[in-house]
Coordinates of C-alpha atoms and ligand atoms in Angstrom, one line a residue:
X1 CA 92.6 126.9 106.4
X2 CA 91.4 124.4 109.0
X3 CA 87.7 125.2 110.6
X4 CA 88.3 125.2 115.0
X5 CA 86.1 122.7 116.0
X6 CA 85.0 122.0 119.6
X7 CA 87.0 119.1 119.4
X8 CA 90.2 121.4 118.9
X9 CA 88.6 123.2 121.8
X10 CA 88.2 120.6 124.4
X11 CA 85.6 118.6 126.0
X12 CA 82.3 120.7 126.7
X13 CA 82.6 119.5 130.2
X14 CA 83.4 122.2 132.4
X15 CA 87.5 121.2 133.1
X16 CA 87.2 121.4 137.2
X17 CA 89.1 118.9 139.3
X18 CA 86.5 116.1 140.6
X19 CA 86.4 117.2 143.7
X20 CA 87.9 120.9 143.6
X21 CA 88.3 120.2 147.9
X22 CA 91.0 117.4 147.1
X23 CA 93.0 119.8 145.7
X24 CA 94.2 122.6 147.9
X25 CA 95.8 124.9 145.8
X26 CA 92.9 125.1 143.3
X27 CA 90.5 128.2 144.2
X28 CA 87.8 128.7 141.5
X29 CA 87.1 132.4 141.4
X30 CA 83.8 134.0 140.6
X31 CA 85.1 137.0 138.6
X32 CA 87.9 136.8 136.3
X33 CA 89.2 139.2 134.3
X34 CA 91.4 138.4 131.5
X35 CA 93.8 140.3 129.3
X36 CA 96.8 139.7 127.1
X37 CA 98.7 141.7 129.8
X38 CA 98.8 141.1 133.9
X39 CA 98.6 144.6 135.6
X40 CA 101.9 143.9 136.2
X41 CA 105.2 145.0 134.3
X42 CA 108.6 144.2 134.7
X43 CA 111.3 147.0 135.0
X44 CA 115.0 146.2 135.4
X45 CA 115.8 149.9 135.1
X46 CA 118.5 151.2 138.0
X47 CA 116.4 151.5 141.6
X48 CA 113.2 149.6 140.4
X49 CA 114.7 146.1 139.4
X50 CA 111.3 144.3 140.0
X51 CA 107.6 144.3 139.3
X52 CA 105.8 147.8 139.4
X53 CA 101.8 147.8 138.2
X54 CA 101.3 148.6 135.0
X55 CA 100.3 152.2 134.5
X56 CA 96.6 153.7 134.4
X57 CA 93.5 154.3 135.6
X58 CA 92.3 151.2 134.0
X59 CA 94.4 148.5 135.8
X60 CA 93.4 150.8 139.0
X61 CA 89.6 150.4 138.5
X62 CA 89.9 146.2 137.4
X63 CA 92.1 146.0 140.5
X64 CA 89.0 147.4 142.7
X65 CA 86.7 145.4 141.0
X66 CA 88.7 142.6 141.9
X67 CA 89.2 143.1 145.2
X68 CA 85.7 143.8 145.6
X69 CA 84.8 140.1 144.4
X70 CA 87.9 138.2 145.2
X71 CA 88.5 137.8 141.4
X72 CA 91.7 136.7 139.3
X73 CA 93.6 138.2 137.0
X74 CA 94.5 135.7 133.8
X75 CA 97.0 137.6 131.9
X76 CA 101.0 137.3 129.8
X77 CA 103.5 138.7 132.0
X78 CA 105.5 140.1 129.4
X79 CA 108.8 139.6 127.6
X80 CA 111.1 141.5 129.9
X81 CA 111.9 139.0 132.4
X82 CA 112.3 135.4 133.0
X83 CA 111.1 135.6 136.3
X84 CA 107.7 134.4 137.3
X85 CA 105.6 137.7 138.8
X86 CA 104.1 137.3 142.3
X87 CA 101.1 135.5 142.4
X88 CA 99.1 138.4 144.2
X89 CA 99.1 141.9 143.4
X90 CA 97.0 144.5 145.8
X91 CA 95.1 141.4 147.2
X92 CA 93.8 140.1 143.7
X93 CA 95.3 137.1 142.5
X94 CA 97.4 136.3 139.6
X95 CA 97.3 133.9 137.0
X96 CA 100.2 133.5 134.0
X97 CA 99.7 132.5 130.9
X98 CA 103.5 131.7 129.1
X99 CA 104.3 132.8 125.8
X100 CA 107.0 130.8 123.9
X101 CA 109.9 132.9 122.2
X102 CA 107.5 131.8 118.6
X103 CA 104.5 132.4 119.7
X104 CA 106.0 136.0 120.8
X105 CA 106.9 136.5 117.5
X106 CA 103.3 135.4 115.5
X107 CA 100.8 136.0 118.4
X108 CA 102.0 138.8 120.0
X109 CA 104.1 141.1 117.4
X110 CA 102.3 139.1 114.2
X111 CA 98.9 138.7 114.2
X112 CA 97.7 140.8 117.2
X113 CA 99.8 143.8 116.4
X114 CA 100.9 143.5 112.5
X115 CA 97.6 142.1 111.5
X116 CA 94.4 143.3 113.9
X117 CA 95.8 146.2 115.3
X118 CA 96.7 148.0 111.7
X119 CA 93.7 146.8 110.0
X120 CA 91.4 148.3 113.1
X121 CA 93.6 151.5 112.9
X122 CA 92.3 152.2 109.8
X123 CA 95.0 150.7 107.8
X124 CA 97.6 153.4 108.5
X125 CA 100.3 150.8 108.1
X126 CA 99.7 147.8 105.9
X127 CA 97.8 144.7 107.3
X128 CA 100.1 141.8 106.4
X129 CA 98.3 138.4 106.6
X130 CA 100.2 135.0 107.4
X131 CA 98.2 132.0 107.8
X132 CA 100.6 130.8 110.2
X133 CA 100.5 133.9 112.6
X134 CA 96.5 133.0 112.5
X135 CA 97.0 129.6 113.5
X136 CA 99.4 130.8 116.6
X137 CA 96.9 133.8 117.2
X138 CA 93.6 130.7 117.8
X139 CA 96.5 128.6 119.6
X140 CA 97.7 131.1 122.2
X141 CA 93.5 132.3 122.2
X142 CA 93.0 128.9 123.3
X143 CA 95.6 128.8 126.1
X144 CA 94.1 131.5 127.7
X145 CA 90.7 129.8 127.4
X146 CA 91.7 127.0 128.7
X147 CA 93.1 129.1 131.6
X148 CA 90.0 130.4 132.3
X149 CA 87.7 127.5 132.1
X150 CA 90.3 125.9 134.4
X151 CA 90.0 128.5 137.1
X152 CA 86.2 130.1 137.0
X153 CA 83.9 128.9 139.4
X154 CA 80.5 127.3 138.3
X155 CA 78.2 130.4 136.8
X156 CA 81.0 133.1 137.3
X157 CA 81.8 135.7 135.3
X158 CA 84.6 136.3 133.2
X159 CA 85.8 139.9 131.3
X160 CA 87.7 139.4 128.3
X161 CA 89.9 142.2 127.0
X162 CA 91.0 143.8 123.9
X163 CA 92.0 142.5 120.7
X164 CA 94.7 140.0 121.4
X165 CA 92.0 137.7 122.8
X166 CA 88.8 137.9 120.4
X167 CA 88.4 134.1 120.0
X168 CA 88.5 134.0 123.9
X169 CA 84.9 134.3 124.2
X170 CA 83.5 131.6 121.6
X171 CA 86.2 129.3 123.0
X172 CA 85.4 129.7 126.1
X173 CA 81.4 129.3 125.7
X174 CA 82.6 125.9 124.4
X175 CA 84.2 124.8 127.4
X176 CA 82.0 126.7 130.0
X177 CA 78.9 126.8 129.1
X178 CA 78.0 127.9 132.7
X179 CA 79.6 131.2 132.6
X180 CA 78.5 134.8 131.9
X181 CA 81.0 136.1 128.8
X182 CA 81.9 140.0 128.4
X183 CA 84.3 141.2 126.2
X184 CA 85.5 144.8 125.8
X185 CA 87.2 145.8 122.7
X186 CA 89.6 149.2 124.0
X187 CA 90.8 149.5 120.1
X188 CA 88.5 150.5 117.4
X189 CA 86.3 147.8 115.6
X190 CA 86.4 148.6 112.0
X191 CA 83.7 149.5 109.1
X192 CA 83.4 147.1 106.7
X193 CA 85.7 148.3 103.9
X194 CA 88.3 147.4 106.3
X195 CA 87.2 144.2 108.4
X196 CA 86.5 142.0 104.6
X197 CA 90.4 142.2 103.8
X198 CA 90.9 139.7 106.9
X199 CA 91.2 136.3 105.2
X200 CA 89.3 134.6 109.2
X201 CA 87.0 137.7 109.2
X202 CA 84.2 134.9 109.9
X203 CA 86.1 133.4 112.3
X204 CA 86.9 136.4 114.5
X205 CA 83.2 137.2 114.4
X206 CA 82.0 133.8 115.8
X207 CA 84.7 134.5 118.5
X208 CA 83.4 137.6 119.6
X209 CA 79.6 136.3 119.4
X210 CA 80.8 133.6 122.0
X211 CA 80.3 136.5 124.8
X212 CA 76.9 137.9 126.1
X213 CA 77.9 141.4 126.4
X214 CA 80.2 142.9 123.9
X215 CA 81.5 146.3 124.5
X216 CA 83.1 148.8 122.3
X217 CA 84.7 152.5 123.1
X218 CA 81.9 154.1 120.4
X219 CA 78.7 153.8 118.9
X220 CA 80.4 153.8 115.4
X221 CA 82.3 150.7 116.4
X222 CA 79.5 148.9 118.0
X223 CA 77.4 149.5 114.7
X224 CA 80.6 148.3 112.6
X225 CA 80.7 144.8 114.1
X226 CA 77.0 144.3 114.4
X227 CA 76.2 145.3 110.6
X228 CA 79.3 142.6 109.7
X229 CA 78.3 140.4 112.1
X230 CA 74.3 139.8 110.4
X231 CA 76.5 140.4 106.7
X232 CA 78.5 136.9 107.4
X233 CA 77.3 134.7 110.2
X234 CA 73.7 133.5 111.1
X235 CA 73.1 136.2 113.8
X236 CA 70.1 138.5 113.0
X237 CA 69.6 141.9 115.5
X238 CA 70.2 145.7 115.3
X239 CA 73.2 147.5 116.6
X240 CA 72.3 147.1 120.2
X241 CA 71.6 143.4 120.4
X242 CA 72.1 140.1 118.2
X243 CA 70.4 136.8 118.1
X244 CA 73.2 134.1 117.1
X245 CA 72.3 130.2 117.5
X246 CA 69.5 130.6 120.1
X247 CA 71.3 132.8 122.3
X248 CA 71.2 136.3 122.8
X249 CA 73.9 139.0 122.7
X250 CA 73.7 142.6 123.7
X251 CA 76.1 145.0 122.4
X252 CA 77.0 148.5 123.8
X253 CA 79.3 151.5 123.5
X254 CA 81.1 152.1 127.1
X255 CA 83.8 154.6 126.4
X256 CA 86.7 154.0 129.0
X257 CA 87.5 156.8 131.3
X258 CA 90.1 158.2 134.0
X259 CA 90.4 158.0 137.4
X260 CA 89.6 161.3 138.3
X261 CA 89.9 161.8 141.9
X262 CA 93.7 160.1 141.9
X263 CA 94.7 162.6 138.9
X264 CA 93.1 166.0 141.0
X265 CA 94.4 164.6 144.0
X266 CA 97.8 164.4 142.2
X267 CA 97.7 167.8 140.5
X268 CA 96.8 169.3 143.8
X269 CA 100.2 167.9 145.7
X270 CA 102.6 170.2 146.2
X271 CA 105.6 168.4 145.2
X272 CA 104.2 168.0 141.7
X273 CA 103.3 171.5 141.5
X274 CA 106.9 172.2 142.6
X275 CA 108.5 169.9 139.9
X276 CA 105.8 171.6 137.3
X277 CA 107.1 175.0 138.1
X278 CA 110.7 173.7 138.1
X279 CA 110.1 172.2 134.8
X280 CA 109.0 175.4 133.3
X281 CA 112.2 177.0 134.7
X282 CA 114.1 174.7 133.6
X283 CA 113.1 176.0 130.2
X284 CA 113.4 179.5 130.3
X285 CA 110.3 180.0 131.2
X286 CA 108.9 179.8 128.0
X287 CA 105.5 182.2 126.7
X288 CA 103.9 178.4 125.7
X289 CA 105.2 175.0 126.3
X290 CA 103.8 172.4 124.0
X291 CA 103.4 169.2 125.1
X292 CA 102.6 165.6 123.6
X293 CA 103.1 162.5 125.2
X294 CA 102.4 159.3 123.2
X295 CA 103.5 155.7 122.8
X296 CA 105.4 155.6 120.1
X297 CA 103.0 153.9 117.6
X298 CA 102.7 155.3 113.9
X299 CA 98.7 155.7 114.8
X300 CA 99.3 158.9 116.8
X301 CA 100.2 161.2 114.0
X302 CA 103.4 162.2 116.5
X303 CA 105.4 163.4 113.2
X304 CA 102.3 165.2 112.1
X305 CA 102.9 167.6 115.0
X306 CA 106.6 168.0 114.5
X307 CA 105.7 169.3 110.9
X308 CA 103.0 171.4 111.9
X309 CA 105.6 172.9 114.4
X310 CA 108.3 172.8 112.2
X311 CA 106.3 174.9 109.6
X312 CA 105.5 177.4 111.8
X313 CA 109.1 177.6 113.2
X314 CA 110.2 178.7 109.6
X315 CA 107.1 180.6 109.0
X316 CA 108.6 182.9 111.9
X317 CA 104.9 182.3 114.1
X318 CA 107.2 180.4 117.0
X319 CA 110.5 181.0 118.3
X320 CA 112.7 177.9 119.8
X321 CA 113.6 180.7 122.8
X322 CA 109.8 181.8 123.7
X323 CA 107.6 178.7 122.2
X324 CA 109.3 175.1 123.4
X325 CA 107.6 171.9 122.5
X326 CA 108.1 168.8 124.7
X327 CA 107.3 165.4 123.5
X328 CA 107.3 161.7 125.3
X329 CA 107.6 159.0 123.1
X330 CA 107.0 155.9 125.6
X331 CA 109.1 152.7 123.3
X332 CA 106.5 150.5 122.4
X333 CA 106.7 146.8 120.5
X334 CA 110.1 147.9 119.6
X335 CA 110.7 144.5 117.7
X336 CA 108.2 145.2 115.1
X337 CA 109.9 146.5 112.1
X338 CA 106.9 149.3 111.5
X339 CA 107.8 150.5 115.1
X340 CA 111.6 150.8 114.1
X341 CA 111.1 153.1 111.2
X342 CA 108.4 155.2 113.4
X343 CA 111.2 156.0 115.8
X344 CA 114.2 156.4 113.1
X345 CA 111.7 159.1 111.5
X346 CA 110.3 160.6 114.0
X347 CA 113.5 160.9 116.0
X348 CA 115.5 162.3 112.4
X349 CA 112.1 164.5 112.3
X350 CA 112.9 166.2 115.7
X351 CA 116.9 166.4 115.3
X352 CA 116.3 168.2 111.9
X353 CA 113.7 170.7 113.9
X354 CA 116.7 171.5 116.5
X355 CA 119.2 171.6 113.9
X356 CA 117.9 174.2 112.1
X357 CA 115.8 176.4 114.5
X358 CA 117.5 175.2 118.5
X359 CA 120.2 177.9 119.4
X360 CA 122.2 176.6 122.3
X361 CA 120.6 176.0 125.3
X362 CA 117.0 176.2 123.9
X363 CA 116.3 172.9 121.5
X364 CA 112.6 174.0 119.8
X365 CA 111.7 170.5 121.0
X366 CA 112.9 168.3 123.8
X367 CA 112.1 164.7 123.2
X368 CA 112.0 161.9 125.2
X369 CA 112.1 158.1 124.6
X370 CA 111.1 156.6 128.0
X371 CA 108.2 155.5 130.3
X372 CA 108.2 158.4 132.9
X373 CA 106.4 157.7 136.2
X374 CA 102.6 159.1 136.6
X375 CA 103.4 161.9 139.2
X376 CA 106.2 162.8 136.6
X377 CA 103.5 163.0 133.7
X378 CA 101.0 165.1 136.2
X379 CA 103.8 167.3 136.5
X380 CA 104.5 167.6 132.5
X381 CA 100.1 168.2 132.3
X382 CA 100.5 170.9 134.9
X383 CA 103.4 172.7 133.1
X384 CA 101.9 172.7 129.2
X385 CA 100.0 175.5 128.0
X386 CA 98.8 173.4 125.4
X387 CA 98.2 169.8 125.0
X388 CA 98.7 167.9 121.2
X389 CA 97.0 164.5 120.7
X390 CA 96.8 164.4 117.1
X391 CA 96.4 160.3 116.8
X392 CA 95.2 159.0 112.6
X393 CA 93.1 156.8 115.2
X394 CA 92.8 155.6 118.6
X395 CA 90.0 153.9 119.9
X396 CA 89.8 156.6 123.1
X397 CA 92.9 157.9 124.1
X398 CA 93.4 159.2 127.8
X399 CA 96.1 161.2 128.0
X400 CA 93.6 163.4 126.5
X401 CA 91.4 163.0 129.3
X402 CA 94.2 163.0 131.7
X403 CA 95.6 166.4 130.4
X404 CA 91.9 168.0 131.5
X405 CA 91.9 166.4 134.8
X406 CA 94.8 168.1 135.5
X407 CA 93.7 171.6 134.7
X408 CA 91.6 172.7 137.6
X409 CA 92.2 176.0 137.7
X410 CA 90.4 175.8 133.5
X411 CA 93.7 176.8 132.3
X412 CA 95.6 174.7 129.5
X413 CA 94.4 174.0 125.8
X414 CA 93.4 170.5 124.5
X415 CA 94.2 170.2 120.6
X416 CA 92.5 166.8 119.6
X417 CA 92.4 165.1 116.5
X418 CA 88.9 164.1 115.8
X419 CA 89.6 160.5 115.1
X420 CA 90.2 159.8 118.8
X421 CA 87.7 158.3 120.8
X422 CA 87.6 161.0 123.5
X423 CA 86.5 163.6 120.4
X424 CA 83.2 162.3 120.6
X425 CA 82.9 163.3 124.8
X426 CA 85.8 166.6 124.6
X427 CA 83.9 168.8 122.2
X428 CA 86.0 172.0 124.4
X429 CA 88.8 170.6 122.5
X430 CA 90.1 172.5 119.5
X431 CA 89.2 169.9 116.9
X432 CA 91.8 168.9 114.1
X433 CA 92.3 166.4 111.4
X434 CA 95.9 165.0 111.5
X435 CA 96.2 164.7 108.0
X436 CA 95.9 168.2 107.5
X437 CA 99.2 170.0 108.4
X438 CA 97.6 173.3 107.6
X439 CA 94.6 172.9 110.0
X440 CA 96.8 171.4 112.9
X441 CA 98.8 175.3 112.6
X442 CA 95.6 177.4 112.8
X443 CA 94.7 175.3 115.6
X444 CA 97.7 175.9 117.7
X445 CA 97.5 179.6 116.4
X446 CA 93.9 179.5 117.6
X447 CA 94.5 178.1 120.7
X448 CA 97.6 180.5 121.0
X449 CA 95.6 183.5 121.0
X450 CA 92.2 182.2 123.0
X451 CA 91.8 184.7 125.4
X452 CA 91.2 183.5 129.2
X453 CA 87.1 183.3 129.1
X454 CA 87.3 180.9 126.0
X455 CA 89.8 178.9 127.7
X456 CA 87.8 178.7 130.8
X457 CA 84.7 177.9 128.9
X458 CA 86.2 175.5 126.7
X459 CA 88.0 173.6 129.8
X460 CA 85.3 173.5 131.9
X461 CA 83.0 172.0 129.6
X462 CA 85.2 169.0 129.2
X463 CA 86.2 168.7 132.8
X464 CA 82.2 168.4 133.1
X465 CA 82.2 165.7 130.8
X466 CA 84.9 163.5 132.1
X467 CA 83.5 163.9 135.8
X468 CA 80.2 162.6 134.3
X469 CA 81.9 159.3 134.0
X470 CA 85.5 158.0 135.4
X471 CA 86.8 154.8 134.8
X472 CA 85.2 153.0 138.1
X473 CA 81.6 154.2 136.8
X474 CA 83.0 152.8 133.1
X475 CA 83.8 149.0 134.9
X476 CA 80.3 149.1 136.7
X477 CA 78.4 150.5 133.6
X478 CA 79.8 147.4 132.0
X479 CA 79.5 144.5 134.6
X480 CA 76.0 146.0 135.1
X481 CA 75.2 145.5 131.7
X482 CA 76.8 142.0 131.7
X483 CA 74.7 141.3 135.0
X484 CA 71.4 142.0 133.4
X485 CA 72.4 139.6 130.4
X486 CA 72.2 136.9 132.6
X487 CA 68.7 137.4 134.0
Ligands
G6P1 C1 96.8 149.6 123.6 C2 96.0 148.3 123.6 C3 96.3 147.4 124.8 C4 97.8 147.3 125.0 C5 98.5 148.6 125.0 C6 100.0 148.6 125.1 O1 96.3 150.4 124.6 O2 94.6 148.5 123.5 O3 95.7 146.2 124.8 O4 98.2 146.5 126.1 O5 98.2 149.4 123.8 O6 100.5 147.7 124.1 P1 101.4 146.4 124.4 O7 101.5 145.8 123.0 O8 102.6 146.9 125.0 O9 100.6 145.5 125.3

């Protein structure tokens, strides 16, 4: 395996045009943000051929950020389309970074999500390791480095994100050494067990140390990367700050958030109360609706619900007529083989539920395999009783959060496995372990039976919580932190 050298990298020289004025179309921005995705997607379904913005609070509060600074957004459009997106979105402007049909294959569904994004989930699903997936994985890392140094003003600031890019920052230190570096990590970063399988574990490492704010969801994570970090590279530190080749690096646990005031204002509107209520009727008005809603990605324990559900349907403690469950599977990396098989089971899981306990006209559980739009998914919060987000591990999860902004009036019951993120803020939630199908039943049972004070209690303490923090107060936290780096 070849060593990346900063001759691999690029000259050190920061790559601006001579004389940036010469060139009209080039506009160094101060504040970049860049991510494997743009905040855009593309949708050729029937009445939205074109692009929409990707979903989520967190493409809402980057967006504002942006604005706010006259910033770019670096990111991959996606595979859907061979158009090129627009070049502004919401004021903010856009910069592409193209994928090839290969690199698709070894960057995006190889070593980003076959190789990282199993071994930082815990190894639910094997790791597999390629050599050549790595060596697409620092290639495409570099692109987008490249990108970046090409289009950041002198001493600006750049936010990396997420997993796909973890070389980003290292690389990009190379090129720019003028720029302030922070990188957010939304997944999980592994304990050690774990992170030693990965063949360029010292590699990734020095990538990450390249920023000068790093930034996981959780303490737990934080502490994972800086006890690996002193283990097999020259830095020295504790969990809150390293010292790596004369420069320092602060490290931090940020855990990502909603936004809360578009979620109330949504569950407030009328016409998604109205669809809520219609949904409900819809189902017979059932005594609890169930809900889970979940890309469908073998880290979110989806089939661990349908058994727990599926055990108490032939234990006789739900009926398909009075208890109906609804779950959204959103498709997700459907290329990847691990993907395939989730959905093949999951869906033979559910059909084998309504074969044997659905009567006509009542399915025990109605299952989706789309991307519904957000007011649609408000509407689905509003109607469940109770909420089930029973991931193996997820490095927040905010459908979580989202299900408790929605419950204003502290009704609705959040079960939560406690290997999510959010488990750490929600303690109202009635705490599970996916693994145990037993536990996940008592918990429904509980929550089944809470009587109205309990729920209030229970909801209000986690609405609390969330409030404390939504995702705008989660971007400043950070760029705060990243600002005081710098002094
Ligand atoms: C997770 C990751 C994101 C990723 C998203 C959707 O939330 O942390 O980086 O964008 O999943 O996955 P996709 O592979 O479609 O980008």
């Amino acid at each position: 395996m070849t060593e990346h050298s900063s001759s691999q990298i690029g000259s050190a020289e920061p790559n601006i045009p001579d004389d940036p004025f010469d060139d009209p179309s080039y506009e160094p921005a101060d504040f970049v943000v860049v991510a494997n995705r743009l905040p855009l997607r593309h949708s050729s379904a029937p009445g939205d051929d074109g692009w929409l913005p990707s979903p989520g609070g967190l493409v809402s509060a980057l967006t504002s950020v942006l604005q706010n600074r006259q910033g770019l957004w670096i990111g991959w459009p996606g595979t859907s389309a061979d158009q090129e997106p627009p070049s502004t979105y919401e004021g903010i402007r856009l910069k592409t970074v193209a994928i090839s049909a290969e690199e698709y294959e070894e960057f995006y569904l190889g070593f980003s999500n076959a190789t990282i994004w199993p071994l930082y989930h815990d190894a639910i699903r094997s790791p597999t390791f390629h050599r050549t997936w790595w060596h697409t994985y620092r290639e495409v890392n570099l692109r987008f480095a490249r990108t970046v140094a090409e289009n950041v003003a002198p001493g600006g600031t750049v936010w990396v994100h997420d997993y796909q890019l973890q070389l980003v920052p290292q690389m990009l230190r190379q090129l720019r050494p003028d720029v302030h570096i922070g990188f957010f990590l939304h997944i999980p970063f592994p304990p050690s067990e774990l992170f030693m399988q990965l063949p360029w574990r010292r590699e990734i490492l020095a990538g990450l140390l390249g920023a000068d704010l790093l930034g996981f969801q959780l303490h737990s994570s934080a502490s994972n990367f800086s006890r690996l970090a002193r283990r097999l590279t020259s830095a020295t530190g504790t969990d809150s700050g390293l010292d790596f080749e004369g420069r320092a690096i602060r490290i931090g646990s940020f855990p990502i958030s909603v936004d809360c005031d578009q979620i109330v204002e949504l569950a407030a509107d009328p016409k998604v109360r109205a669809r809520a209520r219609e949904i409900r009727e819809g189902l017979g008005n059932p005594e609890f609706l169930l809900l889970g809603v979940d890309r469908l990605d073998y880290t979110k324990g989806i089939q661990q619900r349908i058994k727990a559900i599926a055990e108490m349907l032939d234990d006789g403690l739900l009926s398909a007529e009075r208890q109906v469950m609804i779950q959204i599977a959103v498709p997700s990396r459907e290329s990847d083989a691990h993907y395939e098989q989730e959905r093949h089971d999951l869906e033979r899981a559910v059909s084998e539920v309504n074969g044997e306990h659905g009567l006509v006209g009542h399915p025990a559980i109605h299952y989706l395999h789309k991307n519904l739009p957000f007011d649609e998914l408000i509407a689905l919060y509003l109607a469940a009783d109770i909420m089930l987000v029973t991931p193996f591990k997820d490095g927040m999860n905010l459908v979580a959060k989202e299900y408790v902004m929605c419950r204003g009036d502290l009704t609705g019951k959040l079960i939560l496995s406690e290997f999510a993120g959010a488990a750490t803020e929600l303690r109202g939630a009635y705490m599970v372990n996916p693994h145990d199908t037993d536990g996940i039943k008592e918990s429904i049972l509980l929550a089944m039976n809470a009587g109205p004070k309990e729920t209030r209690d229970r909801m209000s303490r986690m609405r609390r919580m969330i409030f404390r923090r939504n995702v705008y107060d989660w971007a400043k936290a950070f760029l705060a932190a990243l600002a005081l780096t710098t002094q």
